Coordinates of C-alpha atoms and ligand atoms in Angstrom, one line a residue:
X202 CA 39.9 -125.8 -83.3
X203 CA 38.2 -127.5 -86.2
X204 CA 35.0 -128.6 -84.4
X205 CA 32.8 -126.3 -86.4
X206 CA 34.3 -127.4 -89.7
X207 CA 33.7 -131.0 -88.8
X208 CA 30.1 -130.3 -87.8
X209 CA 29.5 -128.5 -91.1
X210 CA 30.9 -131.3 -93.0
X211 CA 28.8 -133.9 -91.3
X212 CA 25.6 -131.9 -91.8
X213 CA 26.4 -131.3 -95.4
X214 CA 27.1 -135.0 -95.9
X215 CA 23.8 -135.9 -94.3
X216 CA 21.8 -133.4 -96.3
X217 CA 23.3 -134.5 -99.6
X218 CA 22.5 -138.2 -98.7
X219 CA 19.0 -137.1 -97.9
X220 CA 18.6 -135.3 -101.2
X221 CA 20.0 -138.4 -103.0
X222 CA 17.3 -140.4 -101.2
X223 CA 19.5 -142.6 -99.1
X224 CA 18.0 -144.6 -96.3
X225 CA 16.8 -142.6 -93.3
X226 CA 18.9 -144.5 -90.9
X227 CA 22.2 -143.6 -92.6
X228 CA 21.2 -140.0 -93.1
X229 CA 20.3 -139.6 -89.4
X230 CA 23.7 -141.0 -88.3
X231 CA 25.4 -138.0 -89.8
X232 CA 23.1 -135.5 -88.2
X233 CA 23.4 -137.2 -84.8
X234 CA 27.2 -137.2 -85.1
X235 CA 27.2 -133.5 -86.0
X236 CA 24.9 -132.8 -83.0
X237 CA 27.2 -134.7 -80.6
X238 CA 30.3 -132.8 -81.8
X239 CA 28.5 -129.5 -81.5
X240 CA 28.0 -130.3 -77.9
X241 CA 31.5 -131.5 -77.4
X242 CA 33.5 -129.4 -74.9
X243 CA 36.9 -130.5 -76.3
X244 CA 39.0 -129.8 -79.4
X245 CA 38.0 -132.5 -81.9
X246 CA 41.6 -132.8 -83.2
X247 CA 42.8 -133.6 -79.7
X248 CA 40.1 -136.3 -79.3
X249 CA 41.0 -137.8 -82.7
X250 CA 44.7 -137.8 -81.9
X251 CA 44.0 -139.8 -78.7
X252 CA 41.8 -142.1 -80.8
X253 CA 38.7 -141.4 -78.7
X254 CA 36.3 -140.3 -81.4
X255 CA 34.2 -143.4 -81.0
X256 CA 33.6 -142.6 -77.4
X257 CA 31.4 -139.7 -78.6
X258 CA 27.8 -141.0 -78.8
X259 CA 26.7 -141.5 -82.3
X260 CA 30.1 -141.9 -83.9
X261 CA 30.7 -145.4 -85.4
X262 CA 33.5 -146.8 -87.5
X263 CA 32.5 -145.2 -90.8
X264 CA 32.1 -141.6 -89.5
X265 CA 35.2 -142.0 -87.3
X266 CA 37.3 -142.8 -90.4
X267 CA 35.8 -139.8 -92.3
X268 CA 36.5 -137.4 -89.5
X269 CA 40.1 -138.6 -89.3
X270 CA 40.5 -138.3 -93.1
X271 CA 39.2 -134.8 -93.0
X272 CA 41.4 -133.7 -90.1
X273 CA 44.5 -135.2 -91.9
X274 CA 43.9 -134.0 -95.4
X275 CA 41.2 -131.4 -95.3
X276 CA 39.0 -133.5 -97.6
X277 CA 36.9 -136.6 -97.6
X278 CA 37.0 -138.7 -100.7
X279 CA 33.6 -140.3 -100.3
X280 CA 32.1 -136.8 -99.9
X281 CA 33.7 -135.7 -103.2
X282 CA 32.3 -138.8 -104.9
X283 CA 28.9 -138.0 -103.5
X284 CA 28.9 -134.4 -104.9
X285 CA 29.4 -135.8 -108.4
X286 CA 26.0 -137.4 -108.1
X287 CA 24.3 -134.6 -106.0
X288 CA 25.8 -131.2 -106.6
X289 CA 27.0 -129.4 -103.5
X290 CA 25.1 -126.3 -104.6
X291 CA 21.8 -128.0 -103.9
X292 CA 22.6 -127.4 -100.2
X293 CA 21.7 -123.8 -100.8
X294 CA 18.2 -124.8 -101.8
X295 CA 17.6 -126.8 -98.6
X296 CA 18.3 -123.8 -96.5
X297 CA 15.3 -122.0 -98.0
X298 CA 12.3 -122.3 -95.6
X299 CA 9.6 -124.5 -97.3
X300 CA 12.2 -126.2 -99.6
X301 CA 13.3 -129.5 -98.0
X302 CA 15.6 -132.2 -99.5
X303 CA 12.7 -133.7 -101.4
X304 CA 11.7 -130.5 -103.3
X305 CA 15.4 -129.7 -103.9
X306 CA 15.8 -133.1 -105.6
X307 CA 12.6 -132.6 -107.6
X308 CA 13.8 -129.2 -108.9
X309 CA 17.2 -130.7 -109.8
X310 CA 15.8 -133.8 -111.5
X311 CA 12.9 -132.1 -113.4
X312 CA 14.2 -128.6 -114.0
X313 CA 18.0 -128.9 -113.7
X314 CA 18.0 -126.4 -110.9
X315 CA 21.4 -126.5 -109.2
X316 CA 21.5 -123.3 -107.1
X317 CA 19.5 -120.6 -105.5
X318 CA 20.2 -118.5 -108.6
X319 CA 18.8 -121.2 -110.8
X320 CA 15.7 -121.5 -108.6
X321 CA 15.1 -117.7 -108.7
X322 CA 15.4 -117.9 -112.5
X323 CA 13.0 -120.9 -112.7
X324 CA 10.5 -119.1 -110.5
X325 CA 10.7 -116.0 -112.7
X326 CA 10.0 -118.1 -115.7
X327 CA 7.1 -119.9 -114.1
X328 CA 8.7 -123.2 -114.5
X329 CA 7.6 -124.5 -111.1
X330 CA 3.9 -124.3 -112.1
X331 CA 2.4 -127.7 -112.5
X332 CA 5.2 -129.7 -110.8
X333 CA 3.7 -132.6 -108.9
X334 CA 2.3 -131.8 -105.5
X335 CA 3.2 -128.1 -105.8
X336 CA 0.2 -125.8 -105.3
X337 CA 0.2 -122.0 -105.9
X338 CA 0.4 -121.3 -102.1
X339 CA 3.6 -123.5 -101.9
X340 CA 5.2 -121.6 -104.7
X341 CA 4.4 -118.3 -103.0
X342 CA 6.0 -119.6 -99.8
X343 CA 9.1 -120.6 -101.8
X344 CA 9.4 -117.1 -103.3
X345 CA 9.1 -115.6 -99.8
X346 CA 11.6 -118.1 -98.3
X347 CA 14.1 -117.4 -101.1
X348 CA 14.0 -113.7 -100.5
X349 CA 14.4 -114.2 -96.7
X350 CA 17.4 -116.5 -97.1
X351 CA 19.1 -114.1 -99.6
X352 CA 18.8 -111.3 -97.1
X353 CA 19.7 -113.5 -94.1
X354 CA 22.9 -114.5 -95.9
X355 CA 23.9 -111.0 -96.3
X356 CA 23.1 -109.9 -92.8
X357 CA 23.5 -111.4 -89.3
X358 CA 21.4 -110.4 -86.3
X359 CA 22.7 -107.9 -83.7
X360 CA 23.3 -110.7 -81.2
X361 CA 25.7 -112.7 -83.4
X362 CA 27.4 -109.5 -84.6
X363 CA 27.9 -108.3 -81.0
X364 CA 29.3 -111.6 -79.8
X365 CA 31.8 -111.8 -82.7
X366 CA 32.9 -108.2 -82.3
X367 CA 33.3 -108.4 -78.5
X368 CA 35.6 -111.4 -78.8
X369 CA 37.9 -109.6 -81.2
X370 CA 37.8 -106.3 -79.3
X371 CA 38.6 -108.1 -76.0
X372 CA 41.6 -109.7 -77.6
X373 CA 42.9 -106.5 -79.4
X374 CA 42.4 -104.4 -76.2
X375 CA 45.1 -106.5 -74.5
X376 CA 47.8 -105.0 -76.8
X377 CA 49.7 -102.2 -75.2
X378 CA 49.8 -100.6 -78.7
X379 CA 46.0 -100.1 -78.7
X380 CA 45.1 -96.8 -77.0
X381 CA 41.4 -96.7 -77.9
X382 CA 39.0 -99.1 -79.6
X383 CA 35.4 -98.9 -80.7
X384 CA 33.0 -100.5 -83.1
X385 CA 31.8 -98.3 -85.9
X386 CA 29.3 -98.7 -88.8
X387 CA 25.9 -100.3 -88.3
X388 CA 27.0 -102.3 -85.3
X389 CA 27.8 -99.1 -83.4
X390 CA 24.4 -97.8 -84.5
X391 CA 23.0 -101.1 -83.1
X392 CA 21.0 -101.9 -86.2
X393 CA 18.9 -105.1 -85.9
X394 CA 20.8 -106.8 -88.7
X395 CA 24.4 -106.3 -89.7
X396 CA 26.3 -107.0 -92.9
X397 CA 29.9 -106.7 -91.6
X398 CA 31.7 -105.6 -88.5
X399 CA 33.7 -102.3 -88.5
X400 CA 36.3 -101.8 -85.7
X401 CA 38.3 -98.6 -85.2
X402 CA 41.5 -98.3 -83.3
X403 CA 43.8 -95.5 -82.1
X404 CA 47.4 -96.6 -82.1
X405 CA 50.8 -95.1 -82.7
X406 CA 52.0 -98.5 -84.0
X407 CA 49.4 -99.6 -86.7
X408 CA 51.7 -102.3 -88.0
X409 CA 51.9 -104.2 -84.7
X410 CA 48.1 -104.0 -84.4
X411 CA 47.5 -105.3 -87.9
X412 CA 49.9 -108.2 -87.5
X413 CA 48.1 -109.3 -84.3
X414 CA 44.7 -108.8 -85.9
X415 CA 45.4 -111.1 -88.9
X416 CA 46.6 -113.9 -86.6
X417 CA 43.6 -113.9 -84.3
X418 CA 42.1 -117.4 -83.7
X419 CA 38.8 -116.2 -85.2
X420 CA 40.4 -115.5 -88.6
X421 CA 39.8 -117.9 -91.4
X422 CA 41.1 -115.9 -94.3
X423 CA 42.4 -112.4 -95.1
X424 CA 40.6 -110.4 -97.7
X425 CA 42.8 -107.4 -97.6
X426 CA 45.9 -106.4 -95.7
X427 CA 47.2 -102.8 -95.6
X428 CA 49.2 -100.6 -93.2
X429 CA 46.2 -99.0 -91.5
X430 CA 43.3 -101.0 -92.9
X431 CA 42.7 -104.8 -93.1
X432 CA 39.7 -107.0 -93.7
X433 CA 39.3 -110.6 -92.6
X434 CA 36.7 -113.4 -92.8
X435 CA 36.0 -115.3 -89.6
X436 CA 35.3 -119.1 -89.5
X437 CA 31.6 -118.2 -89.3
X438 CA 31.9 -116.3 -92.5
X439 CA 31.7 -112.8 -90.9
X440 CA 33.6 -110.0 -92.5
X441 CA 35.5 -107.8 -90.0
X442 CA 37.2 -104.6 -91.2
X443 CA 39.8 -103.0 -89.0
X444 CA 41.1 -99.4 -89.3
X445 CA 43.8 -97.8 -87.3
X446 CA 43.7 -94.0 -87.0
X447 CA 45.8 -91.2 -85.5
X448 CA 44.9 -90.1 -81.9
X449 CA 44.3 -86.6 -83.1
X450 CA 41.7 -87.8 -85.7
X451 CA 39.8 -90.3 -83.5
X452 CA 36.5 -88.3 -83.3
X453 CA 36.3 -87.4 -86.9
X454 CA 37.1 -91.0 -88.0
X455 CA 34.5 -92.4 -85.5
X456 CA 31.9 -90.0 -86.8
X457 CA 32.6 -90.7 -90.4
X458 CA 32.8 -94.5 -90.2
X459 CA 29.8 -94.8 -87.9
X460 CA 27.5 -93.5 -90.6
X461 CA 24.8 -94.1 -91.7
X462 CA 25.4 -93.0 -95.3
X463 CA 22.3 -90.8 -95.2
X464 CA 23.3 -89.3 -91.9
X465 CA 26.7 -88.4 -93.3
X466 CA 25.1 -86.8 -96.3
X467 CA 23.0 -84.6 -94.0
X468 CA 26.1 -83.7 -91.9
X469 CA 27.9 -82.7 -95.1
X470 CA 25.0 -80.5 -96.3
X471 CA 25.0 -78.7 -92.9
X472 CA 28.8 -78.2 -93.2
X473 CA 28.5 -76.8 -96.7
X474 CA 25.8 -74.3 -95.6
X475 CA 28.2 -73.1 -92.9
X476 CA 31.2 -72.9 -95.3
X477 CA 32.8 -75.9 -93.7
X478 CA 34.0 -79.3 -94.8
X479 CA 33.7 -82.6 -92.9
X480 CA 35.7 -85.7 -93.6
X481 CA 37.2 -88.7 -91.8
X482 CA 40.1 -86.3 -90.9
X483 CA 38.1 -83.5 -89.2
X484 CA 35.8 -80.6 -89.5
X485 CA 37.4 -77.7 -91.4
X486 CA 36.5 -74.1 -92.1
X487 CA 36.8 -73.4 -95.8
X488 CA 37.7 -70.0 -97.3
X489 CA 38.8 -70.0 -100.9
X490 CA 41.4 -72.8 -101.2
X491 CA 42.3 -72.6 -97.5
X492 CA 41.1 -75.2 -95.0
X493 CA 41.5 -74.6 -91.3
X494 CA 41.0 -77.5 -88.9
X495 CA 38.2 -76.8 -86.4
X496 CA 37.8 -80.1 -84.7
X497 CA 38.8 -83.8 -85.0
X498 CA 39.8 -85.3 -81.7
X499 CA 36.4 -86.2 -80.2
X500 CA 33.0 -86.7 -81.8
X501 CA 31.5 -84.2 -79.4
X502 CA 34.0 -81.5 -80.6
X503 CA 33.2 -82.3 -84.3
X504 CA 29.4 -82.0 -83.6
X505 CA 30.0 -78.8 -81.7
X506 CA 32.1 -77.3 -84.6
X507 CA 29.1 -78.0 -86.8
X508 CA 26.7 -76.3 -84.4
X509 CA 25.1 -79.6 -83.4
X510 CA 24.5 -81.3 -80.0
X511 CA 26.0 -84.7 -79.6
X512 CA 23.8 -87.2 -81.5
X513 CA 23.9 -90.7 -80.1
X514 CA 25.0 -93.3 -82.7
X515 CA 21.6 -95.1 -82.5
X516 CA 19.9 -92.0 -83.8
X517 CA 22.1 -91.6 -86.9
X518 CA 19.5 -93.1 -89.2
X519 CA 16.6 -92.1 -91.4
X520 CA 14.2 -92.8 -88.5
X521 CA 13.2 -89.5 -86.9
X522 CA 15.0 -87.4 -89.5
X523 CA 12.5 -84.6 -89.2
X524 CA 13.2 -84.2 -85.4
X525 CA 16.9 -84.6 -85.9
X526 CA 17.2 -82.1 -88.7
X527 CA 14.2 -79.7 -88.3
X528 CA 13.7 -77.1 -91.0
X529 CA 14.1 -74.5 -88.3
X530 CA 16.1 -74.5 -85.0
X531 CA 18.3 -77.1 -83.4
X532 CA 17.5 -80.8 -83.1
X533 CA 15.8 -81.7 -79.9
X534 CA 17.3 -84.9 -78.7
X535 CA 15.5 -86.7 -75.9
X536 CA 17.5 -88.3 -73.1
X537 CA 17.4 -91.8 -74.4
X538 CA 16.7 -94.8 -72.2
X539 CA 19.8 -96.7 -70.9
X540 CA 20.3 -100.3 -69.8
X541 CA 20.8 -99.2 -66.2
X542 CA 17.3 -97.7 -66.2
X543 CA 15.8 -101.2 -66.4
X544 CA 14.5 -102.5 -63.1
X545 CA 13.0 -105.9 -64.1
X546 CA 12.0 -108.2 -66.9
X547 CA 8.4 -109.1 -67.5
X548 CA 8.6 -112.0 -70.0
X549 CA 10.8 -115.0 -69.1
X550 CA 10.1 -118.7 -69.0
X551 CA 10.8 -121.3 -66.3
X552 CA 10.6 -125.1 -66.2
X553 CA 6.8 -124.8 -65.8
X554 CA 6.8 -124.4 -69.6
X555 CA 9.7 -124.6 -72.0
X556 CA 12.4 -122.8 -69.9
X557 CA 15.6 -124.5 -68.8
X558 CA 15.7 -123.1 -65.3
X559 CA 13.6 -123.2 -62.1
X560 CA 11.7 -120.1 -61.0
X561 CA 14.2 -119.7 -58.1
X562 CA 17.2 -119.9 -60.4
X563 CA 15.7 -117.3 -62.8
X564 CA 14.9 -115.0 -59.8
X565 CA 18.4 -115.3 -58.4
X566 CA 19.9 -114.5 -61.8
X567 CA 17.6 -111.4 -62.1
X568 CA 18.4 -110.2 -58.7
X569 CA 22.1 -110.6 -59.4
X570 CA 21.6 -108.2 -62.3
X571 CA 20.3 -105.6 -59.9
X572 CA 16.6 -106.0 -60.8
X573 CA 13.8 -105.4 -58.4
X574 CA 11.3 -107.8 -60.0
X575 CA 10.9 -110.6 -62.5
X576 CA 7.6 -111.9 -64.1
X577 CA 7.8 -115.6 -64.8
X578 CA 5.5 -115.6 -67.9
X579 CA 5.3 -119.2 -68.9
X580 CA 3.3 -120.3 -71.9
X581 CA -0.4 -120.9 -71.3
X582 CA -2.1 -124.3 -71.5
X583 CA -3.0 -124.4 -75.2
X584 CA 0.6 -124.0 -76.5
X585 CA 1.3 -127.7 -75.8
X586 CA 4.4 -127.8 -78.0
X587 CA 6.0 -125.4 -75.6
X588 CA 4.8 -127.1 -72.4
X589 CA 1.8 -124.7 -71.8
X590 CA 0.9 -124.7 -68.1
X591 CA -2.4 -126.3 -67.2
X592 CA -4.8 -124.5 -64.8
X593 CA -4.0 -127.2 -62.1
X594 CA -0.3 -126.5 -62.4
X595 CA -0.9 -122.8 -62.2
X596 CA -2.1 -123.3 -58.6
X597 CA 1.2 -125.1 -57.8
X598 CA 3.2 -122.4 -59.6
X599 CA 1.5 -119.6 -57.7
X600 CA 2.2 -121.3 -54.4
X601 CA 5.8 -121.8 -55.3
X602 CA 6.2 -118.1 -56.1
X603 CA 4.5 -117.1 -52.9
X604 CA 6.9 -119.3 -50.8
X605 CA 9.9 -117.9 -52.7
X606 CA 8.8 -114.3 -52.3
X607 CA 8.5 -114.9 -48.5
X608 CA 12.2 -115.7 -48.5
X609 CA 13.5 -113.0 -50.9
X610 CA 14.6 -109.6 -49.8
X611 CA 14.3 -106.5 -51.9
X612 CA 13.1 -108.5 -54.8
X613 CA 9.7 -109.8 -56.0
X614 CA 8.8 -112.6 -58.4
X615 CA 5.6 -111.8 -60.3
X616 CA 3.1 -114.5 -61.2
X617 CA 3.0 -114.1 -65.0
X618 CA 1.8 -115.8 -68.2
X619 CA 2.5 -115.6 -71.9
X620 CA -1.1 -116.0 -72.9
X621 CA -2.0 -117.7 -76.2
X622 CA -4.2 -115.7 -78.6
X623 CA -5.7 -118.5 -80.5
X624 CA -6.4 -118.5 -84.3
X625 CA -9.9 -117.1 -83.7
X626 CA -8.6 -114.4 -81.3
X627 CA -9.9 -116.2 -78.2
X628 CA -7.7 -116.1 -75.1
X629 CA -6.5 -119.2 -73.5
X630 CA -7.5 -118.9 -69.8
X631 CA -10.8 -117.6 -68.6
X632 CA -11.2 -114.2 -66.8
X633 CA -11.3 -115.8 -63.4
X634 CA -7.9 -117.4 -63.9
X635 CA -6.5 -114.3 -65.7
X636 CA -7.4 -112.1 -62.7
X637 CA -5.0 -114.2 -60.6
X638 CA -1.9 -113.1 -62.5
X639 CA 0.3 -110.1 -61.7
X640 CA 1.3 -109.8 -65.3
X641 CA -0.2 -111.1 -68.6
X642 CA 1.6 -110.8 -71.9
X643 CA -0.6 -112.1 -74.8
X644 CA 1.1 -113.4 -77.9
X645 CA 0.3 -114.9 -81.3
X646 CA 2.1 -118.2 -82.1
X647 CA -0.2 -119.6 -84.8
X648 CA -2.1 -118.7 -87.9
X649 CA 0.7 -116.5 -89.3
X650 CA -0.8 -116.9 -92.8
X651 CA -4.1 -115.3 -91.9
X652 CA -5.3 -112.0 -93.6
X653 CA -4.3 -108.6 -92.3
X654 CA -7.8 -108.0 -91.0
X655 CA -8.0 -111.3 -89.1
X656 CA -4.6 -111.1 -87.4
X657 CA -5.2 -107.4 -86.5
X658 CA -8.6 -108.3 -85.0
X659 CA -7.1 -111.1 -82.9
X660 CA -4.6 -108.8 -81.3
X661 CA -7.0 -105.9 -80.8
X662 CA -9.3 -108.4 -79.1
X663 CA -6.5 -109.3 -76.7
X664 CA -5.9 -105.5 -76.0
X665 CA -9.6 -105.2 -75.0
X666 CA -9.3 -107.8 -72.3
X667 CA -8.8 -105.9 -69.0
X668 CA -6.4 -108.6 -67.7
X669 CA -4.0 -108.4 -70.7
X670 CA -1.2 -106.0 -69.9
X671 CA 1.0 -106.3 -73.0
X672 CA 1.2 -107.8 -76.5
X673 CA 4.3 -110.0 -76.8
X674 CA 6.6 -109.9 -79.9
X675 CA 3.9 -107.9 -81.7
X676 CA 4.7 -108.7 -85.4
X677 CA 5.9 -112.3 -84.9
X678 CA 9.0 -112.0 -87.1
X679 CA 12.0 -114.4 -86.9
X680 CA 15.1 -112.7 -88.4
X681 CA 16.4 -114.8 -91.4
X682 CA 13.5 -117.3 -91.1
X683 CA 10.2 -115.7 -91.3
X684 CA 8.7 -112.2 -91.9
X685 CA 6.2 -110.9 -89.4
X686 CA 2.6 -111.6 -90.1
X687 CA 0.6 -109.0 -92.0
X688 CA -0.4 -106.6 -89.3
X689 CA -2.1 -103.2 -89.3
X690 CA 0.2 -101.7 -86.7
X691 CA -1.6 -98.4 -86.7
X692 CA -4.9 -100.0 -85.6
X693 CA -3.1 -102.1 -83.0
X694 CA -1.4 -98.9 -81.6
X695 CA -4.8 -97.1 -81.4
X696 CA -6.3 -100.0 -79.5
X697 CA -3.2 -100.2 -77.2
X698 CA -3.5 -96.5 -76.4
X699 CA -7.2 -96.7 -75.9
X700 CA -7.1 -99.6 -73.5
X701 CA -3.8 -98.9 -71.8
X702 CA -2.1 -102.0 -73.2
X703 CA 1.6 -102.1 -73.6
X704 CA 3.5 -103.2 -76.7
X705 CA 6.5 -105.4 -76.0
X706 CA 10.0 -104.8 -77.4
X707 CA 11.2 -108.4 -77.5
X708 CA 15.0 -108.4 -77.0
X709 CA 15.7 -111.9 -78.2
X710 CA 18.2 -111.6 -81.0
X711 CA 16.3 -113.6 -83.6
X712 CA 13.1 -111.6 -82.8
X713 CA 14.0 -107.9 -82.1
X714 CA 10.3 -107.2 -82.4
X715 CA 9.0 -104.5 -82.5
X716 CA 11.9 -103.2 -84.7
X717 CA 13.2 -99.7 -84.3
X718 CA 11.1 -98.1 -87.1
X719 CA 7.9 -99.6 -85.6
X720 CA 8.9 -98.5 -82.2
X721 CA 9.3 -94.9 -83.4
X722 CA 6.0 -95.1 -85.2
X723 CA 4.2 -96.5 -82.1
X724 CA 5.8 -93.9 -79.9
X725 CA 4.3 -91.2 -82.2
X726 CA 0.9 -92.8 -81.6
X727 CA 1.4 -92.5 -77.8
X728 CA 2.0 -96.2 -77.1
X729 CA 3.8 -97.2 -73.9
X730 CA 6.2 -100.1 -73.9
X731 CA 7.8 -102.9 -72.0
X732 CA 11.2 -104.3 -72.9
X733 CA 11.6 -108.0 -72.2
X734 CA 14.0 -110.8 -73.0
X735 CA 11.7 -113.8 -73.5
X736 CA 14.5 -115.7 -71.7
X737 CA 14.4 -119.5 -71.7
X738 CA 17.6 -119.8 -69.7
X739 CA 19.3 -117.7 -67.0
X740 CA 22.0 -116.6 -69.5
X741 CA 19.4 -115.1 -71.8
X742 CA 18.6 -112.3 -69.3
X743 CA 21.7 -110.7 -70.8
X744 CA 20.0 -109.9 -74.1
X745 CA 18.1 -107.1 -72.5
X746 CA 20.8 -104.8 -73.9
X747 CA 19.6 -105.4 -77.4
X748 CA 16.0 -104.5 -76.5
X749 CA 17.3 -101.3 -75.0
X750 CA 19.3 -100.5 -78.1
X751 CA 16.2 -101.0 -80.2
X752 CA 14.3 -98.7 -77.9
X753 CA 17.0 -96.1 -78.2
X754 CA 16.9 -96.4 -82.0
X755 CA 13.2 -95.8 -81.7
X756 CA 13.8 -92.6 -79.7
X757 CA 12.4 -93.9 -76.4
X758 CA 13.2 -92.4 -73.0
X759 CA 12.9 -94.2 -69.7
X760 CA 9.5 -92.7 -69.3
X761 CA 8.2 -94.6 -72.3
X762 CA 9.0 -98.0 -70.8
X763 CA 7.2 -99.4 -67.7
X764 CA 9.9 -101.7 -66.6
X765 CA 12.1 -98.8 -65.7
X766 CA 9.7 -98.1 -62.8
X767 CA 10.2 -99.3 -59.3
X768 CA 8.1 -102.3 -58.2
X769 CA 5.5 -100.2 -56.6
X770 CA 5.4 -97.8 -59.7
X771 CA 5.1 -100.8 -62.0
X772 CA 2.2 -102.4 -60.2
X773 CA 0.4 -99.1 -60.1
X774 CA 0.9 -98.5 -63.8
X775 CA -0.5 -102.0 -64.8
X776 CA -4.1 -101.0 -64.0
X777 CA -6.0 -100.8 -67.3
X778 CA -8.5 -98.2 -68.5
Ligands
ZN251 ZN1 6.2 -116.1 -77.6
ZN252 ZN1 7.9 -116.2 -74.6

């Protein structure tokens, strides 16, 4: 299916025309066509063959001809002509937050900047200073944006990585030659961002597995092809490495290829102290030049041979190293929270604000997941861009929830809100309205550029309100787009503990906020948490798994998280100090 390639082409075409300064109308035609094909439920090649491209809204004669040319030859002549005027590499610049097509053109025209590398160089040399309409603050934002994009290109978020890996694993698992299969590397450790995907397989017939792997529909190109190890690039540009190992070495290989690097170093040091050796083939006793295999078949056996308890993959990081490898005694590993511990979700949106589904639909989907409760926490009135709910509509919403609850069995919809903390730190609804809610999560959606003191004060102020139960996505980061605002997390944690306010672990893959290091820190301060999805669609409820992974990486047990409690336990715990 070439739908994605065609969408990419049209978007690039539009952007290059925009950089060139072509008329808005023409530029927009390309973007519209790209959007329509993105939403197309059919194979574009099939549609083209049947000469039905022009039935797709937004595709006229000109774009129709270009798509056909592309599908037939893999190229479009007019596009190649255009790149002679406007270098294709300028597209890299437009991806940078705060650099649009206009600035890209200016950098190209005035400074000869043709790529991100050129831009980095021009910035380092101060060449952007004094360009028309470019203030110091704008230059600082470009520097920040450039850094973010560079990192974002190297790493995808956990949600994207998981979706890609699971498709491939599902396909490979169907082969009778595959006896066991697992992710390894940073994906198995559930890191928030992932560079490439590692998959490990046990099979007596590696060749068969490799042949099948290289021909998967997801494969765009093959980087390396060996007997037991291959590496491919998917159409989305994700690198996937596959290794096939012997059944007898499964545990040792899994341990070794899961990492992290630092964790493996620690394990090796422990082995050396005990006159042992650990490698991808097993744990060995070493005496002189003789090596005797102690364990290799399962990870648990390998850990045991080293005198260690089983360490879950999520803990194999630098976070919590002092607890994991104490100077004296054995590691004390808590019983980490699991997805099955979660009994409800306290931050989801409905059609009352910017959600896609009705309250009843969201509730049905949550109940189907086995939850006991769901708080419909729509945006508050001031966040107009996201359809903030007016006080009048709150009355209607509350009634709707009451009527629904009267019908539901073994499940309760909670009347919630995602309360706006405004740029001055004031809360959107007054105390009388706030006292009506079952659950209030207060969030910052504006004033990201403010000073550390000011942002911290805004959030602490929200903690001090007795109706605010939790702080939503506490650092405000957007992976690959925006760093979090400058926050004094220690002060926020103190205020949270003082007032009995929860900090949210937002599971949405582009947020993953708090991140695992911050969770570990907040836990050490005595903070309690809520793990929520921030769903805007019934399908989003699924992302709870990522929040739970983060919580595990932050060493949390079910006892640290309020939405592992039963409904009655939860309502009791929400009373503030
Ligand atoms: Zn929010
Ligand atoms: Zn939200």
